[in-house]
Amino acid sequence: MAGSSFGNKITITTWGESHGAALGVVIDGFPAGLSLCEEDIQIYLDRRKPGQSKYTTQRAEGDKVEILSGVFEGHTTGTPISLMVRNNDQHSKDYGNIANTFRPGHADFGFYEKFGRRDYRGGGRSSGRETIGRVAAGAICAKLLRELGIEVFAYTKSIGDVSISEFELGERDLNSVAMPDAFAAKAAEEYLDACIMNQDSAGGVVECVVTGVPAGIGDPVFDKLDAKLAQALVSIGAVKGVEIGDGFAAAKSTGKLNNDEFEIFDDKIIKSTNHSGGILGGISDGDDIIVRAAIKPTPSISQMQHTVNEKGEEVDIEIHGRHDPVIVPRAVVVIEAMCAITICDAMLSHMTDRVEYIKEFYKN
Amino acid sequence: MAGSSFGNKITITTWGESHGAALGVVIDGFPAGLSLCEEDIQIYLDRRKPGQSKYTTQRAEGDKVEILSGVFEGHTTGTPISLMVRNNDQHSKDYGNIANTFRPGHADFGFYEKFGRRDYRGGGRSSGRETIGRVAAGAICAKLLRELGIEVFAYTKSIGDVSISEFELGERDLNSVAMPDAFAAKAAEEYLDACIMNQDSAGGVVECVVTGVPAGIGDPVFDKLDAKLAQALVSIGAVKGVEIGDGFAAAKSTGKLNNDEFEIFDDKIIKSTNHSGGILGGISDGDDIIVRAAIKPTPSISQMQHTVNEKGEEVDIEIHGRHDPVIVPRAVVVIEAMCAITICDAMLSHMTDRVEYIKEFYKN
Amino acid sequence: MAGSSFGNKITITTWGESHGAALGVVIDGFPAGLSLCEEDIQIYLDRRKPGQSKYTTQRAEGDKVEILSGVFEGHTTGTPISLMVRNNDQHSKDYGNIANTFRPGHADFGFYEKFGRRDYRGGGRSSGRETIGRVAAGAICAKLLRELGIEVFAYTKSIGDVSISEFELGERDLNSVAMPDAFAAKAAEEYLDACIMNQDSAGGVVECVVTGVPAGIGDPVFDKLDAKLAQALVSIGAVKGVEIGDGFAAAKSTGKLNNDEFEIFDDKIIKSTNHSGGILGGISDGDDIIVRAAIKPTPSISQMQHTVNEKGEEVDIEIHGRHDPVIVPRAVVVIEAMCAITICDAMLSHMTDRVEYIKEFYKN
Amino acid sequence: MAGSSFGNKITITTWGESHGAALGVVIDGFPAGLSLCEEDIQIYLDRRKPGQSKYTTQRAEGDKVEILSGVFEGHTTGTPISLMVRNNDQHSKDYGNIANTFRPGHADFGFYEKFGRRDYRGGGRSSGRETIGRVAAGAICAKLLRELGIEVFAYTKSIGDVSISEFELGERDLNSVAMPDAFAAKAAEEYLDACIMNQDSAGGVVECVVTGVPAGIGDPVFDKLDAKLAQALVSIGAVKGVEIGDGFAAAKSTGKLNNDEFEIFDDKIIKSTNHSGGILGGISDGDDIIVRAAIKPTPSISQMQHTVNEKGEEVDIEIHGRHDPVIVPRAVVVIEAMCAITICDAMLSHMTDRVEYIKEFYKN
């Protein structure tokens, strides 16, 4: 399978470039019978839409989704769900030297070496707009997960050096940086204002918590639940690191401190602590699943940078145009989407793990 | 594809349990014509073999590999290469309360919830012995990569709080903790001695450097080179985090500082710095590829722990037997193997990226 | 991978229903650098377009294709090519009893049992319109194959009892039944006229010949070139059988008669005969590849039929509307498309079969 | 995924060559909890074992299977099941001119062109011995299917011109040609005796009937149940054609005659006839699934044949050694195995087709 698809039972395939006619996704293998309309998806797309604060690109896109197939009489039919968003605000400008210059920190050089050519308009396929398909697919998977009692909730944990120190769930959607901490959000905004002033950009960390996943989900070897989550998150443009549970801190801990003891609570087996982040040996342990992604600073900055062009000449460039000084807040919904897709796929996969399940299913 | 396989062009499938008859791997899609004998593989397996220092389990396994198919007259034939290692030292002991108790920090509970049963002997499929198949396959991929001028080299970067501060390539194989820094190695050994004394265990960080990968390798979306490396590394038992290049530190940097500028050196496009860790937008940028994996402390510790058994009773257990107080040094070759497999697969995939390549290949 | 995708290196994913908003295909993994415009694809779509003779449905569809992604400055870029055809002539009629009745010979009952619901409008996903995506993808693969000297040519071999007895390549596109034999075509048209008069329908056999495929293409076991061609052809709606080379006749032959001897001609190894149909042991043998597909009579017939509805009641139905009395002529281009996709995929796959190829590719 | 694997939920990967150390299969994704021992598998392997009549090769192989993993305390554990059969009777002879000569009707030439080398001993990977892994995996899938009320039964329908005219289920295992018709079996044996006398070989047709598959199994597009069955069957060495239900005869029928009407019987929806062979639109319709495979005459014949060697010289060869004058009777169990694997996989896949199934499964 070529590289624009993800998932085994539910396979999503994204397509589209930043300045092409449209972007979209095909979701194959999604079960029949989920109530679904465009509004269910639009809510998610609106969360990643540009132009919502001064910290995001001012590109004006409605990002209206159209369901092209797979839904009939308000429900999914089991056939591929094709979703499309038209590009509207493709500035038909002269790309000038950007067209044949390799921007530092971008995928330009790699694309050129790989394919021998590239769609240089707005980053082409490597643009953040590629995530539209992911978010649209994630909205649908998240809806199914909710029917199973599973919630996926991501938020900005830090921007630059500013980290949250408290967690108010409702606060996340009230500030421009998606932090569940009003005080930290204000500090982060000040940090970003300084970045903008310096013609510079910032990175940060997004954390995602998934509640309600039962124990026993995930495959034990290469498709460990955390291995697939790691692929899912690192496959997002600017992600340079990922952690599950205590992550890198676990490397400094000891077995005694890091092991989560099991106990009985309310007739159920639970863990006393959650250093594992809800996954042990690649399989969910019934606790909250906790993952984090490190996002690098936006590579497009307006100050002068030194680089090389396609002719092999050294040049200096200034990148003008509409850029996010930080993409972390907009990445929050993308990370939610990827977690939802990954977990939804693993939930379906588990249903055939035991002969007793199969016999029960086919018993009549 | 079920979860014991990895790779697209070259697909490896591992099988086997800690105390079953044998463990092994089938490598399908490997090209014909590589000179290969058992010794090529044994060198790698010997690096992960138990019993080589006081910091590793004293289980006595020769771990001798047998090539069962896919090699004829000293060369690979293009057909599946089947490799097997017999288990010899399966203590046929009474597993006692371990047999039906969920050990903290282990996959026991997840396996039981997933499959309704589990091979409790030595962790069964979730044992570190599963990595035998990975290392054997990695040895073969690494051999092919060397013929293309690519070297994969991993080492222990830290154990507990002890980090390396210098890099002497030859030193790695001279100490028991696989650190390329003799002084740090000594400090790490002291730290581990204290762990053993406390009936506790340690974790650490392994770093892997891949040199010689040309620019243009990797797929732009879900199969980004770093996304597949992340899956590859997190799929190893105890890994709880992964970083590419500057990793989590990048999240605190700024665009100006984090972007690697391009320049011309010796008629070749190179980067002035390597914050990216050799991968931009999921595609290699021609620089060294640098990844790190955080490994949690070994969960098997001999001090008393509280937990629950299969009947749902709370119990206290002491885990006796042969355990590694740290698995980091033995994980080094596993991480090399997974990186070699991932990169080898991506190198083959690139060969069909352009129509001009295809026409050149079939020109006669 | 869910079931709407086909191919390994080049993966196509089709989507869309007969009376939904649109139908389309995403082609992932297609190499960069092929000159491509909508007209290249339209030529193929026009060959399967309805309403071109009295033997095909009178539904009025322009079937105009739109390239939504993956093409820039007139060439493929290596990123997913998304193609879409809008549905225009969706009769917004009352489907009456058809809506909840299982039509004999159709997929209605299976869909309902599988998914618990179905898009009953025009057969939904099981409509022949699903092949639009296949034909569009096939047009692109066929264009690439032509650049490698490979031609894919299919034609009607028989309709009902009327078989061709000569082969005039140019004749195929001059008659309404796609037969390369004017005399047989006339007889077939008379047979079809009788079918229409009887409110009945006809089936037939399509043969496809692929010239120019070098020896050595295809994988030896489950992905044998003929096994993938068989899947490709039987995956087309009404196909009930497939043959390679002598096919079922080979079962009655003997080894002496059926073996093709090798000989040297013009310094090249060729076969004296071609009973094998160009494939031995799943690998191309350098000769013309010859496959045939048996297509059942169109199940939609206007005479009264007995059946059952969703309530489990026996009912009689008459299927009115726009139906093809035979789909064989329109299936010709679909079969060409599926053969082109399958062979194109296998051609790319072969490029990594030998270490020497890989070393040659990366030699600089 | 490289070409030695088959199946989505349950993925089998075969490995091994005719004269290598061993042959085997890894079955990944098989559910936990099936009672399984080596004898369950051996029964199937014994049916394909050589040397059981004068019509099969006299190679002396016990073909004893060893379960290496995935089974614990008499039940499958959900982890990969690795099965191995050692080769014993590898005549360590001088292969003489066969070693570098392309035998007519064999895969030799294709392998050589593909891989640039080949294991010429007994056909290497293209030997019929590759089917050992298929049969072993098929035995396990068939056992699971029986627990679901599904039986897979194949038999020889014809050899050369001799076809069965009656069907006595118990008779199949009483004659040397696996025909469920004692009279036809005798005629077939006479036909084969004549073939042997003429130093020639014979082909035939195998039919497989699967009873008990509920309606609703199979995927609607590329992974249609019949498309996967077609791939499964054509992937067996000598198969040159495949039919579902009426197959090629359907191409000559009419819609009225070929459509199976639905009716109610015993409160269940059934079909009055079964021209479809139990599959409509790629989905099972609840009726018996009926497929047929055309098997070509064994290409190894002892009379002189003309061919070419690796140096490009024309030569005459006589193929001595142990060959089956007909492989049809031994192919019967291979075809059963491939049908069992395909249907088992599709049965598991169906369990996630509806949101209601998923909610029911996770309701607690």
mmCIF file of C-alpha atoms in Angstrom, chain C residues 33-271:
data_model
loop_
_atom_site.group_PDB
_atom_site.id
_atom_site.type_symbol
_atom_site.label_atom_id
_atom_site.label_comp_id
_atom_site.label_asym_id
_atom_site.label_seq_id
_atom_site.Cartn_x
_atom_site.Cartn_y
_atom_site.Cartn_z
ATOM 1 C CA GLY C 33 6.789 12.773 -14.227
ATOM 2 C CA LEU C 34 4.114 11.286 -16.464
ATOM 3 C CA SER C 35 2.608 13.844 -18.795
ATOM 4 C CA LEU C 36 -1.099 13.787 -17.968
ATOM 5 C CA CYS C 37 -4.223 15.777 -18.707
ATOM 6 C CA GLU C 38 -7.929 15.139 -18.349
ATOM 7 C CA GLU C 39 -8.267 14.230 -22.010
ATOM 8 C CA ASP C 40 -5.959 11.219 -21.502
ATOM 9 C CA ILE C 41 -8.489 9.864 -19.055
ATOM 10 C CA GLN C 42 -11.629 11.068 -20.812
ATOM 11 C CA ILE C 43 -10.881 8.944 -23.879
ATOM 12 C CA TYR C 44 -11.156 5.835 -21.724
ATOM 13 C CA LEU C 45 -14.232 7.022 -19.846
ATOM 14 C CA ASP C 46 -15.978 7.790 -23.107
ATOM 15 C CA ARG C 47 -15.529 4.162 -24.133
ATOM 16 C CA ARG C 48 -17.561 3.005 -21.118
ATOM 17 C CA LYS C 49 -20.057 5.887 -21.210
ATOM 18 C CA PRO C 50 -23.716 4.880 -21.396
ATOM 19 C CA GLY C 51 -26.035 5.678 -24.276
ATOM 20 C CA GLN C 52 -23.729 4.965 -27.162
ATOM 21 C CA SER C 53 -25.835 2.299 -28.819
ATOM 22 C CA LYS C 54 -29.235 0.731 -28.405
ATOM 23 C CA TYR C 55 -27.588 -2.076 -26.465
ATOM 24 C CA THR C 56 -26.545 0.144 -23.587
ATOM 25 C CA THR C 57 -28.530 2.032 -20.969
ATOM 26 C CA GLN C 58 -29.951 5.340 -22.161
ATOM 27 C CA ARG C 59 -28.947 7.117 -18.970
ATOM 28 C CA ALA C 60 -27.501 10.459 -20.063
ATOM 29 C CA GLU C 61 -24.196 11.023 -18.345
ATOM 30 C CA GLY C 62 -21.343 13.112 -19.706
ATOM 31 C CA ASP C 63 -19.019 11.367 -17.268
ATOM 32 C CA LYS C 64 -16.610 14.275 -17.420
ATOM 33 C CA VAL C 65 -13.559 13.649 -15.288
ATOM 34 C CA GLU C 66 -11.937 16.279 -13.090
ATOM 35 C CA ILE C 67 -8.335 15.923 -11.856
ATOM 36 C CA LEU C 68 -8.379 17.205 -8.291
ATOM 37 C CA SER C 69 -4.814 16.546 -7.189
ATOM 38 C CA GLY C 70 -1.493 14.950 -8.030
ATOM 39 C CA VAL C 71 -0.892 16.728 -11.334
ATOM 40 C CA PHE C 72 1.046 20.008 -11.648
ATOM 41 C CA GLU C 73 2.251 21.774 -14.752
ATOM 42 C CA GLY C 74 0.949 18.909 -16.893
ATOM 43 C CA HIS C 75 2.789 16.108 -15.117
ATOM 44 C CA THR C 76 2.115 13.731 -12.277
ATOM 45 C CA THR C 77 3.920 14.812 -9.105
ATOM 46 C CA GLY C 78 4.156 11.493 -7.253
ATOM 47 C CA THR C 79 1.398 12.475 -4.819
ATOM 48 C CA PRO C 80 -2.084 10.917 -4.871
ATOM 49 C CA ILE C 81 -4.037 11.551 -8.052
ATOM 50 C CA SER C 82 -7.659 12.187 -7.158
ATOM 51 C CA LEU C 83 -10.180 11.906 -9.979
ATOM 52 C CA MET C 84 -13.898 12.660 -9.790
ATOM 53 C CA VAL C 85 -16.919 12.319 -12.062
ATOM 54 C CA ARG C 86 -20.143 14.018 -10.989
ATOM 55 C CA ASN C 87 -23.407 12.152 -11.368
ATOM 56 C CA ASN C 88 -25.881 14.240 -13.334
ATOM 57 C CA ASP C 89 -28.720 12.096 -14.510
ATOM 58 C CA GLN C 90 -29.872 10.666 -11.209
ATOM 59 C CA HIS C 91 -33.591 10.200 -11.855
ATOM 60 C CA SER C 92 -35.129 11.426 -8.660
ATOM 61 C CA LYS C 93 -37.933 8.996 -9.057
ATOM 62 C CA ASP C 94 -39.934 6.953 -6.665
ATOM 63 C CA TYR C 95 -38.149 3.639 -6.479
ATOM 64 C CA GLY C 96 -41.361 2.015 -5.396
ATOM 65 C CA ASN C 97 -41.146 -1.655 -4.593
ATOM 66 C CA ILE C 98 -37.585 -1.891 -5.903
ATOM 67 C CA ALA C 99 -36.426 0.062 -2.876
ATOM 68 C CA ASN C 100 -37.109 -2.763 -0.491
ATOM 69 C CA THR C 101 -37.108 -5.787 -2.785
ATOM 70 C CA PHE C 102 -34.194 -8.082 -3.516
ATOM 71 C CA ARG C 103 -33.791 -8.189 -7.287
ATOM 72 C CA PRO C 104 -32.792 -11.646 -8.584
ATOM 73 C CA GLY C 105 -29.242 -11.830 -9.837
ATOM 74 C CA HIS C 106 -28.279 -8.587 -8.090
ATOM 75 C CA ALA C 107 -26.221 -7.895 -4.968
ATOM 76 C CA ASP C 108 -29.224 -6.406 -3.124
ATOM 77 C CA PHE C 109 -29.773 -9.292 -0.729
ATOM 78 C CA GLY C 110 -26.088 -9.697 0.115
ATOM 79 C CA PHE C 111 -25.638 -5.987 0.785
ATOM 80 C CA TYR C 112 -28.655 -5.938 3.041
ATOM 81 C CA GLU C 113 -27.481 -8.955 5.016
ATOM 82 C CA LYS C 114 -23.982 -7.573 5.265
ATOM 83 C CA PHE C 115 -24.641 -3.968 6.198
ATOM 84 C CA GLY C 116 -28.227 -4.048 7.503
ATOM 85 C CA ARG C 117 -29.131 -1.306 5.034
ATOM 86 C CA ARG C 118 -28.318 -0.333 1.468
ATOM 87 C CA ASP C 119 -28.453 2.522 -0.963
ATOM 88 C CA TYR C 120 -31.099 1.030 -3.252
ATOM 89 C CA ARG C 121 -30.920 3.768 -5.865
ATOM 90 C CA GLY C 122 -29.628 2.168 -9.064
ATOM 91 C CA GLY C 123 -27.806 -0.539 -7.189
ATOM 92 C CA GLY C 124 -25.812 1.912 -5.079
ATOM 93 C CA ARG C 125 -22.233 0.807 -4.716
ATOM 94 C CA SER C 126 -22.815 -2.435 -6.644
ATOM 95 C CA SER C 127 -23.770 -0.493 -9.763
ATOM 96 C CA GLY C 128 -21.627 -0.773 -12.864
ATOM 97 C CA ARG C 129 -20.916 2.920 -12.342
ATOM 98 C CA GLU C 130 -18.363 1.902 -9.697
ATOM 99 C CA THR C 131 -16.129 0.964 -12.628
ATOM 100 C CA ILE C 132 -15.698 4.646 -13.530
ATOM 101 C CA GLY C 133 -12.907 4.871 -10.992
ATOM 102 C CA ARG C 134 -11.267 1.724 -12.348
ATOM 103 C CA VAL C 135 -11.373 2.960 -15.925
ATOM 104 C CA ALA C 136 -9.970 6.354 -14.967
ATOM 105 C CA ALA C 137 -7.096 4.763 -13.064
ATOM 106 C CA GLY C 138 -6.575 2.259 -15.855
ATOM 107 C CA ALA C 139 -6.215 5.031 -18.412
ATOM 108 C CA ILE C 140 -3.285 6.454 -16.475
ATOM 109 C CA CYS C 141 -1.602 3.089 -15.956
ATOM 110 C CA ALA C 142 -2.064 2.246 -19.629
ATOM 111 C CA LYS C 143 -0.377 5.511 -20.561
ATOM 112 C CA LEU C 144 2.637 4.645 -18.436
ATOM 113 C CA LEU C 145 2.723 1.129 -19.882
ATOM 114 C CA ARG C 146 2.741 2.511 -23.428
ATOM 115 C CA GLU C 147 5.890 4.452 -22.557
ATOM 116 C CA LEU C 148 7.425 1.080 -21.699
ATOM 117 C CA GLY C 149 6.289 -0.494 -24.972
ATOM 118 C CA ILE C 150 3.364 -2.382 -23.486
ATOM 119 C CA GLU C 151 -0.085 -2.385 -25.084
ATOM 120 C CA VAL C 152 -3.286 -3.664 -23.482
ATOM 121 C CA PHE C 153 -6.071 -4.535 -25.902
ATOM 122 C CA ALA C 154 -9.379 -6.189 -25.004
ATOM 123 C CA TYR C 155 -12.367 -7.104 -27.139
ATOM 124 C CA THR C 156 -15.564 -9.084 -27.121
ATOM 125 C CA LYS C 157 -14.842 -12.704 -27.948
ATOM 126 C CA SER C 158 -18.431 -13.904 -27.770
ATOM 127 C CA ILE C 159 -21.951 -12.827 -26.937
ATOM 128 C CA GLY C 160 -24.338 -15.631 -26.150
ATOM 129 C CA ASP C 161 -23.519 -18.332 -28.678
ATOM 130 C CA VAL C 162 -21.952 -15.977 -31.206
ATOM 131 C CA SER C 163 -18.148 -16.086 -31.194
ATOM 132 C CA ILE C 164 -15.659 -14.236 -33.333
ATOM 133 C CA SER C 165 -13.904 -16.301 -35.932
ATOM 134 C CA GLU C 166 -11.439 -13.739 -37.204
ATOM 135 C CA PHE C 167 -9.456 -10.888 -35.703
ATOM 136 C CA GLU C 168 -9.348 -7.453 -37.334
ATOM 137 C CA LEU C 169 -7.914 -5.126 -34.728
ATOM 138 C CA GLY C 170 -9.344 -1.961 -36.278
ATOM 139 C CA GLU C 171 -12.833 -3.432 -36.519
ATOM 140 C CA ARG C 172 -13.425 -3.510 -32.740
ATOM 141 C CA ASP C 173 -14.275 0.170 -32.527
ATOM 142 C CA LEU C 174 -16.506 0.157 -35.607
ATOM 143 C CA ASN C 175 -19.385 -1.923 -34.272
ATOM 144 C CA SER C 176 -21.638 -1.694 -31.264
ATOM 145 C CA VAL C 177 -20.482 -4.938 -29.649
ATOM 146 C CA ALA C 178 -16.689 -4.356 -29.634
ATOM 147 C CA MET C 179 -15.959 -7.420 -31.708
ATOM 148 C CA PRO C 180 -12.871 -7.431 -33.964
ATOM 149 C CA ASP C 181 -14.910 -9.323 -36.553
ATOM 150 C CA ALA C 182 -17.562 -7.499 -38.564
ATOM 151 C CA PHE C 183 -19.458 -10.611 -39.525
ATOM 152 C CA ALA C 184 -19.720 -11.946 -35.988
ATOM 153 C CA ALA C 185 -20.647 -8.480 -34.763
ATOM 154 C CA LYS C 186 -23.637 -8.469 -37.046
ATOM 155 C CA ALA C 187 -24.741 -11.881 -35.810
ATOM 156 C CA ALA C 188 -24.296 -10.730 -32.207
ATOM 157 C CA GLU C 189 -26.468 -7.676 -32.839
ATOM 158 C CA GLU C 190 -29.203 -9.891 -34.209
ATOM 159 C CA TYR C 191 -28.942 -12.092 -31.149
ATOM 160 C CA LEU C 192 -29.231 -9.021 -28.906
ATOM 161 C CA ASP C 193 -32.219 -7.714 -30.834
ATOM 162 C CA ALA C 194 -33.935 -10.998 -30.097
ATOM 163 C CA CYS C 195 -33.025 -10.700 -26.421
ATOM 164 C CA ILE C 196 -34.546 -7.236 -26.228
ATOM 165 C CA MET C 197 -37.672 -8.491 -27.953
ATOM 166 C CA ASN C 198 -37.933 -11.278 -25.353
ATOM 167 C CA GLN C 199 -37.407 -8.823 -22.476
ATOM 168 C CA ASP C 200 -34.313 -10.862 -21.760
ATOM 169 C CA SER C 201 -30.572 -10.168 -21.617
ATOM 170 C CA ALA C 202 -27.283 -11.694 -22.730
ATOM 171 C CA GLY C 203 -23.776 -12.412 -21.484
ATOM 172 C CA GLY C 204 -20.499 -13.096 -23.199
ATOM 173 C CA VAL C 205 -16.752 -13.432 -23.019
ATOM 174 C CA VAL C 206 -14.128 -10.682 -23.192
ATOM 175 C CA GLU C 207 -10.534 -11.475 -24.078
ATOM 176 C CA CYS C 208 -7.586 -9.233 -23.274
ATOM 177 C CA VAL C 209 -4.161 -9.412 -24.885
ATOM 178 C CA VAL C 210 -1.172 -7.623 -23.404
ATOM 179 C CA THR C 211 1.891 -7.307 -25.623
ATOM 180 C CA GLY C 212 5.391 -6.210 -24.720
ATOM 181 C CA VAL C 213 5.622 -7.424 -21.121
ATOM 182 C CA PRO C 214 9.174 -8.677 -20.539
ATOM 183 C CA ALA C 215 9.822 -12.040 -18.894
ATOM 184 C CA GLY C 216 10.271 -11.978 -15.128
ATOM 185 C CA ILE C 217 7.244 -9.938 -14.022
ATOM 186 C CA GLY C 218 4.993 -11.200 -11.216
ATOM 187 C CA ASP C 219 5.520 -12.729 -7.807
ATOM 188 C CA PRO C 220 5.850 -16.486 -7.375
ATOM 189 C CA VAL C 221 3.288 -17.343 -4.701
ATOM 190 C CA PHE C 222 0.022 -15.610 -3.725
ATOM 191 C CA ASP C 223 0.656 -12.564 -5.879
ATOM 192 C CA LYS C 224 1.313 -14.543 -9.022
ATOM 193 C CA LEU C 225 0.706 -12.289 -11.996
ATOM 194 C CA ASP C 226 -2.199 -14.472 -13.113
ATOM 195 C CA ALA C 227 -3.605 -14.718 -9.577
ATOM 196 C CA LYS C 228 -3.738 -10.926 -9.349
ATOM 197 C CA LEU C 229 -5.247 -10.721 -12.850
ATOM 198 C CA ALA C 230 -7.855 -13.258 -11.763
ATOM 199 C CA GLN C 231 -8.721 -11.184 -8.705
ATOM 200 C CA ALA C 232 -8.748 -8.035 -10.834
ATOM 201 C CA LEU C 233 -11.170 -9.503 -13.369
ATOM 202 C CA VAL C 234 -13.494 -11.393 -11.027
ATOM 203 C CA SER C 235 -13.747 -8.210 -8.949
ATOM 204 C CA ILE C 236 -15.663 -6.701 -11.865
ATOM 205 C CA GLY C 237 -19.369 -6.949 -11.210
ATOM 206 C CA ALA C 238 -20.725 -9.672 -13.453
ATOM 207 C CA VAL C 239 -17.636 -11.805 -14.089
ATOM 208 C CA LYS C 240 -18.179 -15.489 -13.224
ATOM 209 C CA GLY C 241 -15.040 -17.059 -14.623
ATOM 210 C CA VAL C 242 -11.558 -16.316 -15.811
ATOM 211 C CA GLU C 243 -8.988 -18.122 -17.929
ATOM 212 C CA ILE C 244 -5.289 -17.618 -18.602
ATOM 213 C CA GLY C 245 -3.979 -18.907 -21.935
ATOM 214 C CA ASP C 246 -5.702 -22.158 -22.830
ATOM 215 C CA GLY C 247 -7.624 -22.023 -19.542
ATOM 216 C CA PHE C 248 -10.166 -24.809 -19.091
ATOM 217 C CA ALA C 249 -9.095 -26.402 -22.353
ATOM 218 C CA ALA C 250 -5.675 -27.047 -20.795
ATOM 219 C CA ALA C 251 -7.361 -29.327 -18.276
ATOM 220 C CA LYS C 252 -8.213 -31.682 -21.133
ATOM 221 C CA SER C 253 -4.848 -31.467 -22.856
ATOM 222 C CA THR C 254 -1.683 -33.444 -22.125
ATOM 223 C CA GLY C 255 1.733 -32.293 -20.979
ATOM 224 C CA LYS C 256 3.260 -32.886 -24.374
ATOM 225 C CA LEU C 257 0.609 -30.818 -26.142
ATOM 226 C CA ASN C 258 0.278 -28.114 -23.513
ATOM 227 C CA ASN C 259 3.966 -27.417 -22.805
ATOM 228 C CA ASP C 260 5.390 -24.526 -24.812
ATOM 229 C CA GLU C 261 8.913 -25.324 -25.957
ATOM 230 C CA PHE C 262 11.562 -22.650 -25.739
ATOM 231 C CA GLU C 263 13.715 -21.684 -28.685
ATOM 232 C CA ILE C 264 16.116 -18.972 -29.766
ATOM 233 C CA PHE C 265 14.858 -16.393 -32.231
ATOM 234 C CA ASP C 266 16.823 -13.311 -33.116
ATOM 235 C CA ASP C 267 19.155 -13.917 -30.134
ATOM 236 C CA LYS C 268 16.205 -13.902 -27.800
ATOM 237 C CA ILE C 269 14.587 -16.751 -25.884
ATOM 238 C CA ILE C 270 11.025 -17.179 -27.079
ATOM 239 C CA LYS C 271 8.368 -19.868 -26.943
#
